[in-house]
mmCIF file of C-alpha atoms in Angstrom:
data_model
loop_
_atom_site.group_PDB
_atom_site.id
_atom_site.type_symbol
_atom_site.label_atom_id
_atom_site.label_comp_id
_atom_site.label_asym_id
_atom_site.label_seq_id
_atom_site.Cartn_x
_atom_site.Cartn_y
_atom_site.Cartn_z
ATOM 1 C CA MET E 1 26.154 -36.346 13.557
ATOM 2 C CA GLN E 2 27.272 -39.026 10.841
ATOM 3 C CA LEU E 3 26.948 -37.745 7.120
ATOM 4 C CA ASP E 4 24.579 -40.142 5.809
ATOM 5 C CA THR E 5 22.120 -38.568 8.210
ATOM 6 C CA ILE E 6 22.904 -35.255 7.427
ATOM 7 C CA THR E 7 22.016 -36.369 3.668
ATOM 8 C CA GLU E 8 19.093 -37.600 4.296
ATOM 9 C CA LEU E 9 18.163 -34.827 6.589
ATOM 10 C CA LEU E 10 19.298 -31.990 3.589
ATOM 11 C CA ASP E 11 17.062 -34.280 1.104
ATOM 12 C CA ILE E 12 18.866 -33.155 -2.032
ATOM 13 C CA PRO E 13 18.139 -35.732 -5.028
ATOM 14 C CA ASN E 14 21.759 -37.143 -6.370
ATOM 15 C CA TYR E 15 23.603 -34.825 -3.983
ATOM 16 C CA LYS E 16 25.013 -35.987 -0.732
ATOM 17 C CA VAL E 17 27.562 -34.292 1.888
ATOM 18 C CA THR E 18 31.213 -35.547 2.126
ATOM 19 C CA HIS E 19 32.691 -33.325 4.366
ATOM 20 C CA VAL E 20 31.538 -30.640 7.344
ATOM 21 C CA ILE E 21 33.969 -28.059 7.469
ATOM 22 C CA GLN E 22 32.782 -25.636 10.184
ATOM 23 C CA ASN E 23 29.899 -26.454 12.979
ATOM 24 C CA ASP E 24 30.197 -23.317 15.316
ATOM 25 C CA GLY E 25 27.381 -21.422 17.302
ATOM 26 C CA SER E 26 25.483 -19.727 14.169
ATOM 27 C CA SER E 27 26.407 -21.564 11.099
ATOM 28 C CA LEU E 28 26.836 -24.860 9.782
ATOM 29 C CA HIS E 29 28.918 -25.667 6.485
ATOM 30 C CA PHE E 30 28.935 -28.703 4.517
ATOM 31 C CA ILE E 31 30.558 -29.783 1.331
ATOM 32 C CA VAL E 32 28.432 -31.805 -1.044
ATOM 33 C CA ASP E 33 29.029 -33.382 -4.423
ATOM 34 C CA GLN E 34 26.959 -35.321 -6.698
ATOM 35 C CA ILE E 35 25.971 -39.552 -5.882
ATOM 36 C CA GLU E 36 26.000 -40.178 -9.621
ATOM 37 C CA PRO E 37 28.124 -38.278 -12.162
ATOM 38 C CA LEU E 38 25.711 -36.394 -14.491
ATOM 39 C CA PRO E 39 26.601 -33.978 -17.898
ATOM 40 C CA PRO E 40 26.404 -30.711 -17.216
ATOM 41 C CA VAL E 41 23.374 -28.936 -18.160
ATOM 42 C CA CYS E 42 24.145 -25.423 -19.738
ATOM 43 C CA SER E 43 22.518 -22.318 -18.115
ATOM 44 C CA GLY E 44 22.724 -20.296 -21.282
ATOM 45 C CA CYS E 45 20.919 -22.815 -23.874
ATOM 46 C CA GLY E 46 19.343 -25.121 -21.127
ATOM 47 C CA ARG E 47 20.750 -28.274 -23.264
ATOM 48 C CA VAL E 48 22.766 -31.065 -21.819
ATOM 49 C CA HIS E 49 26.468 -30.759 -23.167
ATOM 50 C CA ALA E 50 28.780 -33.973 -23.445
ATOM 51 C CA GLY E 51 31.788 -32.177 -24.284
ATOM 52 C CA GLY E 52 34.547 -31.534 -21.953
ATOM 53 C CA ILE E 53 34.629 -29.218 -18.769
ATOM 54 C CA HIS E 54 36.314 -26.236 -18.918
ATOM 55 C CA SER E 55 36.658 -25.564 -15.189
ATOM 56 C CA VAL E 56 35.563 -26.453 -11.601
ATOM 57 C CA TRP E 57 34.392 -24.191 -9.195
ATOM 58 C CA VAL E 58 32.850 -24.145 -5.582
ATOM 59 C CA ASN E 59 29.229 -22.105 -5.275
ATOM 60 C CA MET E 60 28.653 -21.666 -1.559
ATOM 61 C CA VAL E 61 24.753 -21.556 -1.508
ATOM 62 C CA GLU E 62 22.473 -20.898 1.582
ATOM 63 C CA ASP E 63 19.856 -23.375 2.494
ATOM 64 C CA LEU E 64 16.985 -23.698 5.423
ATOM 65 C CA PRO E 65 18.453 -23.622 8.930
ATOM 66 C CA ILE E 66 18.843 -26.621 11.174
ATOM 67 C CA SER E 67 18.273 -26.279 14.815
ATOM 68 C CA GLY E 68 18.791 -22.377 14.424
ATOM 69 C CA LYS E 69 21.979 -22.380 12.714
ATOM 70 C CA ARG E 70 22.423 -21.071 8.997
ATOM 71 C CA VAL E 71 23.462 -23.627 6.990
ATOM 72 C CA PHE E 72 25.970 -23.109 3.751
ATOM 73 C CA LEU E 73 26.466 -26.048 1.276
ATOM 74 C CA HIS E 74 29.536 -25.664 -0.568
ATOM 75 C CA VAL E 75 28.780 -27.121 -4.089
ATOM 76 C CA PRO E 76 31.280 -27.889 -6.967
ATOM 77 C CA ARG E 77 29.629 -26.386 -10.256
ATOM 78 C CA ARG E 78 31.346 -27.088 -13.714
ATOM 79 C CA LYS E 79 31.756 -24.563 -16.397
ATOM 80 C CA VAL E 80 31.412 -25.553 -19.934
ATOM 81 C CA ARG E 81 31.702 -23.538 -23.629
ATOM 82 C CA CYS E 82 28.697 -23.515 -25.125
ATOM 83 C CA PRO E 83 28.373 -24.631 -28.709
ATOM 84 C CA GLU E 84 25.881 -22.308 -29.700
ATOM 85 C CA ASP E 85 27.629 -19.009 -29.154
ATOM 86 C CA GLY E 86 31.071 -20.093 -27.846
ATOM 87 C CA THR E 87 30.670 -18.415 -24.184
ATOM 88 C CA ILE E 88 31.873 -20.059 -21.125
ATOM 89 C CA ARG E 89 28.934 -20.575 -18.863
ATOM 90 C CA VAL E 90 28.299 -22.124 -15.515
ATOM 91 C CA GLU E 91 26.030 -25.625 -15.602
ATOM 92 C CA GLU E 92 22.492 -25.041 -14.324
ATOM 93 C CA ILE E 93 21.649 -26.866 -11.185
ATOM 94 C CA ALA E 94 17.657 -26.935 -10.571
ATOM 95 C CA TRP E 95 17.576 -26.620 -6.506
ATOM 96 C CA ILE E 96 19.958 -23.783 -6.752
ATOM 97 C CA ARG E 97 19.325 -19.779 -7.462
ATOM 98 C CA LYS E 98 22.196 -18.377 -7.426
ATOM 99 C CA ARG E 99 23.575 -18.433 -3.940
ATOM 100 C CA PHE E 100 20.723 -19.722 -2.164
ATOM 101 C CA SER E 101 18.510 -22.907 -2.527
ATOM 102 C CA LEU E 102 15.187 -22.964 -4.233
ATOM 103 C CA ARG E 103 13.331 -23.575 -0.935
ATOM 104 C CA PHE E 104 15.583 -21.155 0.593
ATOM 105 C CA ALA E 105 14.471 -18.791 -1.833
ATOM 106 C CA ASP E 106 10.739 -20.092 -1.192
ATOM 107 C CA GLN E 107 10.784 -19.112 2.396
ATOM 108 C CA VAL E 108 11.863 -15.796 1.667
ATOM 109 C CA TYR E 109 9.031 -15.189 -0.571
ATOM 110 C CA ARG E 110 6.555 -16.616 1.920
ATOM 111 C CA LEU E 111 7.933 -14.069 4.546
ATOM 112 C CA THR E 112 7.938 -11.237 2.521
ATOM 113 C CA ALA E 113 4.370 -11.664 1.966
ATOM 114 C CA ILE E 114 3.634 -11.120 5.486
ATOM 115 C CA ALA E 115 6.157 -9.226 6.536
ATOM 116 C CA THR E 116 8.383 -6.241 4.869
ATOM 117 C CA ASN E 117 11.576 -6.924 3.263
ATOM 118 C CA GLN E 118 13.649 -5.288 6.203
ATOM 119 C CA GLU E 119 11.715 -7.641 8.920
ATOM 120 C CA ALA E 120 11.893 -10.742 6.575
ATOM 121 C CA GLY E 121 15.926 -10.095 6.533
ATOM 122 C CA TRP E 122 16.276 -9.314 10.112
ATOM 123 C CA TYR E 123 14.454 -12.600 10.685
ATOM 124 C CA LEU E 124 16.624 -14.754 8.411
ATOM 125 C CA GLY E 125 20.035 -12.647 8.901
ATOM 126 C CA LEU E 126 20.030 -11.067 5.205
ATOM 127 C CA ASP E 127 20.503 -7.525 4.301
ATOM 128 C CA ASP E 128 17.487 -5.685 2.520
ATOM 129 C CA GLU E 129 18.986 -5.606 -0.821
ATOM 130 C CA THR E 130 19.466 -9.577 -0.776
ATOM 131 C CA VAL E 131 15.854 -10.267 0.172
ATOM 132 C CA TYR E 132 15.009 -7.709 -2.524
ATOM 133 C CA ARG E 133 16.690 -9.648 -5.200
ATOM 134 C CA ILE E 134 15.670 -13.368 -3.829
ATOM 135 C CA ASP E 135 11.669 -11.640 -3.735
ATOM 136 C CA LYS E 136 11.958 -10.292 -7.160
ATOM 137 C CA CYS E 137 13.263 -13.001 -8.629
ATOM 138 C CA MET E 138 10.759 -15.866 -7.334
ATOM 139 C CA LEU E 139 7.873 -13.313 -8.092
ATOM 140 C CA GLU E 140 9.231 -12.885 -11.859
ATOM 141 C CA LYS E 141 9.024 -16.872 -12.069
ATOM 142 C CA LEU E 142 5.823 -17.269 -10.600
ATOM 143 C CA ALA E 143 4.481 -14.542 -12.608
ATOM 144 C CA GLN E 144 5.542 -16.367 -15.718
ATOM 145 C CA GLU E 145 3.539 -19.478 -14.674
ATOM 146 C CA LYS E 146 0.211 -17.762 -13.324
ATOM 147 C CA LEU E 147 0.154 -14.202 -14.800
ATOM 148 C CA ASP E 148 1.082 -14.424 -18.763
ATOM 149 C CA SER E 149 -2.272 -16.007 -19.347
ATOM 150 C CA PRO E 150 -5.032 -14.323 -17.484
ATOM 151 C CA VAL E 151 -8.222 -16.360 -17.046
ATOM 152 C CA ALA E 152 -11.383 -14.108 -18.054
ATOM 153 C CA PRO E 153 -13.398 -13.023 -14.996
ATOM 154 C CA THR E 154 -17.293 -13.754 -15.153
ATOM 155 C CA MET E 155 -17.558 -10.400 -13.512
ATOM 156 C CA MET E 156 -14.878 -7.970 -12.839
ATOM 157 C CA SER E 157 -13.962 -4.615 -10.970
ATOM 158 C CA VAL E 158 -11.526 -1.969 -12.464
ATOM 159 C CA ASP E 159 -9.772 1.050 -10.760
ATOM 160 C CA GLU E 160 -6.483 2.954 -10.446
ATOM 161 C CA VAL E 161 -4.563 3.614 -7.302
ATOM 162 C CA SER E 162 -1.858 5.991 -6.908
ATOM 163 C CA TRP E 163 1.709 4.927 -6.344
ATOM 164 C CA GLN E 164 3.651 7.912 -6.252
ATOM 165 C CA LYS E 165 3.370 11.471 -6.003
ATOM 166 C CA ARG E 166 2.952 13.692 -9.760
ATOM 167 C CA HIS E 167 -0.072 11.635 -10.422
ATOM 168 C CA LYS E 168 1.798 8.544 -10.953
ATOM 169 C CA TYR E 169 -1.258 5.434 -11.126
ATOM 170 C CA VAL E 170 -1.331 1.708 -11.749
ATOM 171 C CA THR E 171 -4.594 0.145 -12.966
ATOM 172 C CA ASN E 172 -5.703 -3.345 -11.158
ATOM 173 C CA VAL E 173 -8.866 -5.486 -12.364
ATOM 174 C CA ILE E 174 -10.505 -7.478 -9.823
ATOM 175 C CA ASP E 175 -11.838 -10.677 -10.267
ATOM 176 C CA ILE E 176 -14.854 -10.269 -8.247
ATOM 177 C CA GLN E 177 -15.662 -13.733 -7.402
ATOM 178 C CA LYS E 178 -12.224 -14.587 -6.606
ATOM 179 C CA ARG E 179 -12.047 -11.245 -4.799
ATOM 180 C CA LYS E 180 -8.178 -11.297 -6.354
ATOM 181 C CA VAL E 181 -6.341 -9.023 -8.314
ATOM 182 C CA ILE E 182 -5.843 -10.979 -11.935
ATOM 183 C CA TRP E 183 -4.115 -7.957 -14.118
ATOM 184 C CA ASN E 184 -2.166 -4.747 -13.324
ATOM 185 C CA HIS E 185 -0.235 -2.294 -15.141
ATOM 186 C CA ASN E 186 1.593 0.790 -15.056
ATOM 187 C CA GLY E 187 -0.369 3.883 -15.942
ATOM 188 C CA ARG E 188 -4.093 4.631 -16.119
ATOM 189 C CA GLY E 189 -7.005 5.233 -18.856
ATOM 190 C CA LYS E 190 -8.054 3.361 -21.879
ATOM 191 C CA TYR E 191 -4.487 2.343 -23.355
ATOM 192 C CA VAL E 192 -3.988 0.736 -19.992
ATOM 193 C CA LEU E 193 -7.081 -1.323 -20.239
ATOM 194 C CA ASP E 194 -6.751 -2.044 -23.820
ATOM 195 C CA LYS E 195 -3.422 -4.053 -22.880
ATOM 196 C CA PHE E 196 -5.500 -6.567 -20.903
ATOM 197 C CA TYR E 197 -8.688 -7.139 -23.144
ATOM 198 C CA ARG E 198 -6.360 -7.794 -25.963
ATOM 199 C CA LYS E 199 -4.341 -10.425 -23.672
ATOM 200 C CA LEU E 200 -8.096 -11.813 -23.008
ATOM 201 C CA GLY E 201 -8.374 -12.106 -26.592
ATOM 202 C CA PRO E 202 -12.046 -12.278 -28.126
ATOM 203 C CA GLU E 203 -13.251 -15.281 -26.706
ATOM 204 C CA GLY E 204 -11.905 -14.281 -22.966
ATOM 205 C CA CYS E 205 -13.873 -10.725 -23.491
ATOM 206 C CA GLU E 206 -16.924 -12.513 -24.523
ATOM 207 C CA ASN E 207 -16.903 -14.502 -21.043
ATOM 208 C CA ILE E 208 -16.924 -11.200 -19.282
ATOM 209 C CA GLN E 209 -20.530 -10.445 -18.176
ATOM 210 C CA ALA E 210 -20.191 -7.005 -16.060
ATOM 211 C CA VAL E 211 -17.758 -4.677 -15.403
ATOM 212 C CA ALA E 212 -17.999 -2.355 -12.308
ATOM 213 C CA SER E 213 -16.344 0.864 -12.440
ATOM 214 C CA ASP E 214 -15.974 4.417 -10.886
ATOM 215 C CA GLY E 215 -17.298 5.979 -14.199
ATOM 216 C CA ALA E 216 -13.813 7.089 -15.840
ATOM 217 C CA ARG E 217 -14.120 7.787 -19.354
ATOM 218 C CA GLY E 218 -10.885 5.812 -20.443
ATOM 219 C CA PHE E 219 -12.230 2.573 -18.711
ATOM 220 C CA LEU E 220 -15.473 2.716 -20.056
ATOM 221 C CA SER E 221 -14.640 3.526 -23.454
ATOM 222 C CA SER E 222 -12.107 0.492 -23.251
ATOM 223 C CA THR E 223 -14.854 -2.013 -22.167
ATOM 224 C CA LYS E 224 -17.244 -0.918 -24.959
ATOM 225 C CA ASP E 225 -14.649 -1.586 -27.645
ATOM 226 C CA PHE E 226 -13.578 -4.939 -26.261
ATOM 227 C CA ALA E 227 -16.332 -6.615 -23.972
ATOM 228 C CA LYS E 228 -19.248 -5.474 -26.040
ATOM 229 C CA ASN E 229 -21.458 -8.230 -23.930
ATOM 230 C CA ALA E 230 -20.490 -7.152 -20.865
ATOM 231 C CA LEU E 231 -22.976 -4.818 -18.460
ATOM 232 C CA ILE E 232 -21.282 -1.568 -17.514
ATOM 233 C CA VAL E 233 -22.002 -0.832 -13.745
ATOM 234 C CA LEU E 234 -21.637 2.617 -12.614
ATOM 235 C CA ASP E 235 -20.565 2.485 -8.476
ATOM 236 C CA HIS E 236 -23.178 3.535 -6.509
ATOM 237 C CA PHE E 237 -20.575 4.726 -3.831
ATOM 238 C CA HIS E 238 -19.001 7.057 -6.428
ATOM 239 C CA VAL E 239 -22.366 8.157 -7.698
ATOM 240 C CA LYS E 240 -23.542 9.164 -4.405
ATOM 241 C CA LYS E 241 -19.853 10.796 -3.909
ATOM 242 C CA SER E 242 -20.883 12.887 -6.886
ATOM 243 C CA LEU E 243 -24.116 13.868 -5.373
ATOM 244 C CA ASN E 244 -22.252 14.898 -1.895
ATOM 245 C CA ASP E 245 -19.694 16.675 -4.163
ATOM 246 C CA ALA E 246 -22.232 18.882 -6.063
ATOM 247 C CA LEU E 247 -24.050 19.486 -2.339
ATOM 248 C CA ASP E 248 -20.716 20.644 -0.914
ATOM 249 C CA ALA E 249 -20.263 22.893 -3.799
ATOM 250 C CA VAL E 250 -23.469 24.648 -3.057
ATOM 251 C CA ARG E 251 -22.629 24.787 0.523
ATOM 252 C CA LYS E 252 -19.199 26.607 -0.141
ATOM 253 C CA GLU E 253 -21.141 29.099 -2.318
ATOM 254 C CA GLU E 254 -23.626 29.988 0.041
ATOM 255 C CA LEU E 255 -21.351 30.187 2.960
ATOM 256 C CA ARG E 256 -19.377 32.567 1.337
ATOM 257 C CA ARG E 257 -22.382 34.492 0.018
ATOM 258 C CA ALA E 258 -23.673 34.580 4.144
ATOM 259 C CA GLN E 259 -20.016 35.576 5.223
ATOM 260 C CA LYS E 260 -20.239 38.508 2.789
ATOM 261 C CA GLU E 261 -23.839 39.551 4.016
ATOM 262 C CA ASN E 262 -22.789 39.116 7.693
ATOM 263 C CA ASN E 263 -25.071 36.460 8.282
ATOM 264 C CA ASP E 264 -23.838 34.920 11.223
ATOM 265 C CA GLU E 265 -26.519 32.291 11.948
ATOM 266 C CA LEU E 266 -26.297 30.757 8.318
ATOM 267 C CA SER E 267 -22.481 30.975 8.424
ATOM 268 C CA GLN E 268 -22.419 28.979 11.425
ATOM 269 C CA ILE E 269 -24.602 26.064 10.044
ATOM 270 C CA LEU E 270 -22.966 25.641 6.899
ATOM 271 C CA HIS E 271 -19.406 26.280 8.312
ATOM 272 C CA CYS E 272 -16.801 23.089 7.550
ATOM 273 C CA ASN E 273 -17.214 21.759 10.633
ATOM 274 C CA GLN E 274 -20.826 21.067 10.376
ATOM 275 C CA ARG E 275 -20.376 19.595 6.847
ATOM 276 C CA PHE E 276 -20.609 16.104 7.917
ATOM 277 C CA ILE E 277 -24.386 16.896 9.347
ATOM 278 C CA LEU E 278 -25.248 17.961 5.731
ATOM 279 C CA MET E 279 -23.473 15.093 3.918
ATOM 280 C CA GLN E 280 -24.659 12.149 6.210
ATOM 281 C CA SER E 281 -27.080 9.909 4.335
ATOM 282 C CA LYS E 282 -28.704 8.495 7.693
ATOM 283 C CA LYS E 283 -31.708 10.617 9.013
ATOM 284 C CA SER E 284 -30.978 12.161 12.563
ATOM 285 C CA LYS E 285 -32.755 14.367 14.881
ATOM 286 C CA ARG E 286 -29.944 17.055 14.735
ATOM 287 C CA LYS E 287 -29.800 16.567 10.719
ATOM 288 C CA MET E 288 -33.497 17.717 10.676
ATOM 289 C CA ASP E 289 -33.277 20.573 13.013
ATOM 290 C CA VAL E 290 -30.820 21.828 10.601
ATOM 291 C CA LEU E 291 -32.801 21.127 7.828
ATOM 292 C CA ASN E 292 -35.561 23.083 9.285
ATOM 293 C CA LYS E 293 -33.425 26.156 10.044
ATOM 294 C CA LEU E 294 -32.221 25.895 6.138
ATOM 295 C CA ALA E 295 -35.790 25.999 4.981
ATOM 296 C CA VAL E 296 -36.440 29.218 6.791
ATOM 297 C CA LEU E 297 -32.945 30.905 6.464
ATOM 298 C CA ASN E 298 -31.520 29.693 2.856
ATOM 299 C CA GLU E 299 -33.837 28.049 0.314
ATOM 300 C CA ARG E 300 -31.196 27.026 -1.946
ATOM 301 C CA ILE E 301 -29.125 24.870 0.030
ATOM 302 C CA TYR E 302 -32.281 23.892 1.109
ATOM 303 C CA GLN E 303 -33.147 22.433 -2.406
ATOM 304 C CA ALA E 304 -30.015 21.217 -2.663
ATOM 305 C CA MET E 305 -30.543 19.137 0.374
ATOM 306 C CA LEU E 306 -33.820 18.085 -0.901
ATOM 307 C CA LEU E 307 -32.510 16.954 -4.246
ATOM 308 C CA LYS E 308 -29.988 14.904 -2.478
ATOM 309 C CA GLU E 309 -32.465 12.689 -0.284
ATOM 310 C CA GLN E 310 -34.991 11.941 -3.361
ATOM 311 C CA PHE E 311 -31.871 10.516 -5.240
ATOM 312 C CA LEU E 312 -31.369 8.343 -2.405
ATOM 313 C CA ALA E 313 -34.560 6.663 -3.339
ATOM 314 C CA VAL E 314 -33.053 5.486 -6.563
ATOM 315 C CA TYR E 315 -31.220 2.726 -4.707
ATOM 316 C CA LYS E 316 -33.857 2.111 -1.951
ATOM 317 C CA THR E 317 -35.659 0.341 -4.288
ATOM 318 C CA LYS E 318 -34.566 -3.342 -5.731
ATOM 319 C CA ASP E 319 -36.640 -3.051 -8.945
ATOM 320 C CA GLN E 320 -35.213 -1.847 -11.689
ATOM 321 C CA LYS E 321 -38.377 -0.385 -13.716
ATOM 322 C CA THR E 322 -39.265 1.506 -10.244
ATOM 323 C CA ALA E 323 -35.444 2.918 -10.112
ATOM 324 C CA ARG E 324 -35.775 3.903 -13.813
ATOM 325 C CA THR E 325 -38.427 6.276 -12.601
ATOM 326 C CA ASN E 326 -37.452 7.353 -9.803
ATOM 327 C CA LEU E 327 -34.052 8.553 -11.799
ATOM 328 C CA LYS E 328 -35.978 10.056 -14.224
ATOM 329 C CA GLU E 329 -37.619 12.015 -11.997
ATOM 330 C CA TRP E 330 -34.834 13.202 -10.320
ATOM 331 C CA ILE E 331 -32.840 14.360 -13.317
ATOM 332 C CA ILE E 332 -36.032 16.179 -14.279
ATOM 333 C CA ALA E 333 -35.911 17.844 -10.695
ATOM 334 C CA ALA E 334 -32.169 18.594 -11.017
ATOM 335 C CA MET E 335 -32.120 20.536 -14.202
ATOM 336 C CA LYS E 336 -35.506 22.693 -13.310
ATOM 337 C CA SER E 337 -33.350 23.210 -9.818
ATOM 338 C CA LYS E 338 -31.465 26.029 -11.567
ATOM 339 C CA ILE E 339 -28.558 25.240 -9.296
ATOM 340 C CA SER E 340 -25.714 24.995 -11.235
ATOM 341 C CA ALA E 341 -24.057 22.041 -9.807
ATOM 342 C CA PHE E 342 -26.898 19.732 -9.854
ATOM 343 C CA VAL E 343 -27.849 20.948 -13.401
ATOM 344 C CA GLU E 344 -24.311 19.823 -14.543
ATOM 345 C CA LEU E 345 -24.877 16.406 -12.530
ATOM 346 C CA GLY E 346 -28.168 15.553 -14.018
ATOM 347 C CA ASN E 347 -27.075 15.987 -17.316
ATOM 348 C CA LYS E 348 -23.913 13.689 -16.188
ATOM 349 C CA PHE E 349 -26.472 11.051 -14.831
ATOM 350 C CA PHE E 350 -28.740 11.316 -17.786
ATOM 351 C CA ARG E 351 -25.812 10.304 -20.158
ATOM 352 C CA LYS E 352 -24.717 7.502 -17.767
ATOM 353 C CA ARG E 353 -28.053 6.720 -16.628
ATOM 354 C CA HIS E 354 -27.944 2.880 -18.020
ATOM 355 C CA PHE E 355 -24.774 2.482 -16.421
ATOM 356 C CA ILE E 356 -26.398 3.194 -13.123
ATOM 357 C CA LEU E 357 -29.629 1.256 -13.632
ATOM 358 C CA ASN E 358 -27.273 -1.747 -14.876
ATOM 359 C CA TYR E 359 -26.736 -2.261 -10.947
ATOM 360 C CA PHE E 360 -30.149 -3.489 -10.375
ATOM 361 C CA VAL E 361 -29.275 -5.698 -12.855
ATOM 362 C CA CYS E 362 -25.748 -7.254 -11.735
ATOM 363 C CA ASN E 363 -25.881 -6.049 -8.203
ATOM 364 C CA ILE E 364 -22.093 -5.276 -8.164
ATOM 365 C CA THR E 365 -19.968 -2.589 -6.987
ATOM 366 C CA THR E 366 -16.056 -1.368 -6.958
ATOM 367 C CA ALA E 367 -16.188 -2.156 -3.035
ATOM 368 C CA ILE E 368 -13.719 -4.856 -3.551
ATOM 369 C CA SER E 369 -11.448 -2.648 -5.433
ATOM 370 C CA GLU E 370 -11.490 0.202 -2.863
ATOM 371 C CA GLY E 371 -10.844 -2.465 -0.080
ATOM 372 C CA ILE E 372 -7.523 -3.857 -2.053
ATOM 373 C CA ASN E 373 -6.727 0.014 -2.896
ATOM 374 C CA ASN E 374 -6.418 0.367 0.917
ATOM 375 C CA LYS E 375 -4.282 -2.919 1.259
ATOM 376 C CA ILE E 376 -1.644 -1.494 -1.335
ATOM 377 C CA LYS E 377 -1.535 2.138 -0.017
ATOM 378 C CA ARG E 378 -0.848 0.230 3.539
ATOM 379 C CA LEU E 379 1.941 -1.940 1.373
ATOM 380 C CA SER E 380 3.476 0.914 -0.120
ATOM 381 C CA ARG E 381 3.602 2.906 3.340
ATOM 382 C CA MET E 382 5.030 -0.185 5.027
ATOM 383 C CA ALA E 383 7.972 -0.235 2.416
ATOM 384 C CA TYR E 384 8.349 3.548 2.675
ATOM 385 C CA GLY E 385 7.451 3.742 -1.094
ATOM 386 C CA PHE E 386 8.752 1.735 -4.320
ATOM 387 C CA LYS E 387 11.183 3.041 -6.852
ATOM 388 C CA ASP E 388 10.720 0.072 -8.930
ATOM 389 C CA VAL E 389 7.171 -0.122 -10.605
ATOM 390 C CA TYR E 390 7.539 -3.601 -11.772
ATOM 391 C CA TYR E 391 8.396 -4.973 -8.169
ATOM 392 C CA PHE E 392 5.647 -2.857 -6.707
ATOM 393 C CA LEU E 393 3.114 -4.732 -9.624
ATOM 394 C CA LEU E 394 4.621 -7.997 -8.552
ATOM 395 C CA LYS E 395 3.904 -7.247 -4.758
ATOM 396 C CA ILE E 396 0.408 -6.007 -5.454
ATOM 397 C CA HIS E 397 -0.092 -9.899 -7.059
ATOM 398 C CA GLN E 398 1.688 -11.355 -3.898
ATOM 399 C CA HIS E 399 -0.087 -9.630 -1.312
ATOM 400 C CA CYS E 400 -3.612 -9.237 -3.186
ATOM 401 C CA GLY E 401 -3.335 -11.507 -6.181
ATOM 402 C CA MET E 402 -3.101 -14.818 -7.458
ATOM 403 C CA LEU E 403 0.787 -14.649 -6.390
ATOM 404 C CA ASN E 404 -0.260 -14.918 -2.515
ATOM 405 C CA PRO E 405 0.936 -18.035 -1.010
ATOM 406 C CA THR E 406 -2.178 -18.496 1.270
ATOM 407 C CA PHE E 407 -4.436 -18.464 -1.335
ATOM 408 C CA SER E 408 -5.763 -21.897 -2.340
ATOM 409 C CA ASN E 409 -7.729 -21.616 -5.827
ATOM 410 C CA GLN E 410 -9.758 -24.927 -4.664
ATOM 411 C CA THR E 411 -11.233 -23.716 -1.383
ATOM 412 C CA ARG E 412 -11.433 -20.276 -2.347
ATOM 413 C CA GLU E 413 -13.391 -21.288 -5.550
ATOM 414 C CA VAL E 414 -15.998 -23.069 -3.425
ATOM 415 C CA GLU E 415 -16.479 -20.682 -0.841
ATOM 416 C CA GLU E 416 -16.858 -17.402 -3.080
ATOM 417 C CA SER E 417 -18.640 -18.904 -5.978
ATOM 418 C CA SER E 418 -20.661 -16.131 -5.887
ATOM 419 C CA PRO E 419 -19.865 -12.299 -5.191
ATOM 420 C CA ARG E 420 -20.462 -10.788 -2.212
ATOM 421 C CA ARG E 421 -22.780 -7.965 -2.114
ATOM 422 C CA ARG E 422 -22.633 -4.733 -0.364
#
């Protein structure tokens, strides 16, 4: 193969292949040099230095493979003394990232978006540590371009996900319309979400119309302080979960009482292996049979189940006015029930009634956050956990956010111009 043909194939601006020094079954080694000598650019200050050259050394750079063979370019790089601090620095070359070409590093970044670092390393013939360094370097560069100034979403969802044991969490903010993570940070609570709102600034916070949350006190407080024009929507899946938790608490109390009184029939109905029948929202013949038995055997658990069924009517209507009436009636019934778990839940729903009813105005949930949380947990399992939380935050953006190489802003914004409902 002629050197001019190899130069054209490599397509490196102002560089040409001068020698082929190795060509075996697995690799190709080329010596490349500048076509037109240009003054070196200092890697410290980023300025062109017209002074003398201190020394020259050869940097072996891996490039994209050719015909299944790994390609290594031997690039002469000059060292210059920076006049600003007097340090001797290597010249900066735009298409080189340390020991790899920029397009090779981009290939690593694209592979790690669909595979683990170990799998990407096996495919490219690199070790895990090298893949980690390349991937992190590329993600940091892209994060400076795309994540430093997040665009304020119209409707957003906020939630936290555990990334290590001992209550270590990361908080993710999702743009519901783009269905992507637009910002995340280590930790959870008010002080974390405050950082996001401060990064948006007053104008950005004014553009937020609705925020879906699981009802965590810190998230609610932060949103009230900064996004004052936004409607806070309490996710109805978490509301129903609170309802099931209250019912389960009553079930456990009555089960202990039935076991103490040797009431085998009631114990069998309330046993944990029958729990799913009591918790399911859909009506079935089996559930109705259990409900009829409980009406005779235990009035307290029967009343708790009726309260649960009554609450579901709140979300069955699409009219906010009717939903407000149904919610008010349920809160009164829960407080009059004298069942401690439901009395406490009634007080909680009374305090957050406006957030519950805002669902009928915006009709958004944190379903997208829960789906992304599952992806994040899968990402963590595939990597067998992360020790570097900053790298983990970048990987979340790579798989679920704005750094995903498969994500196209133009096509997605057209397809997802309105939030999906669930």
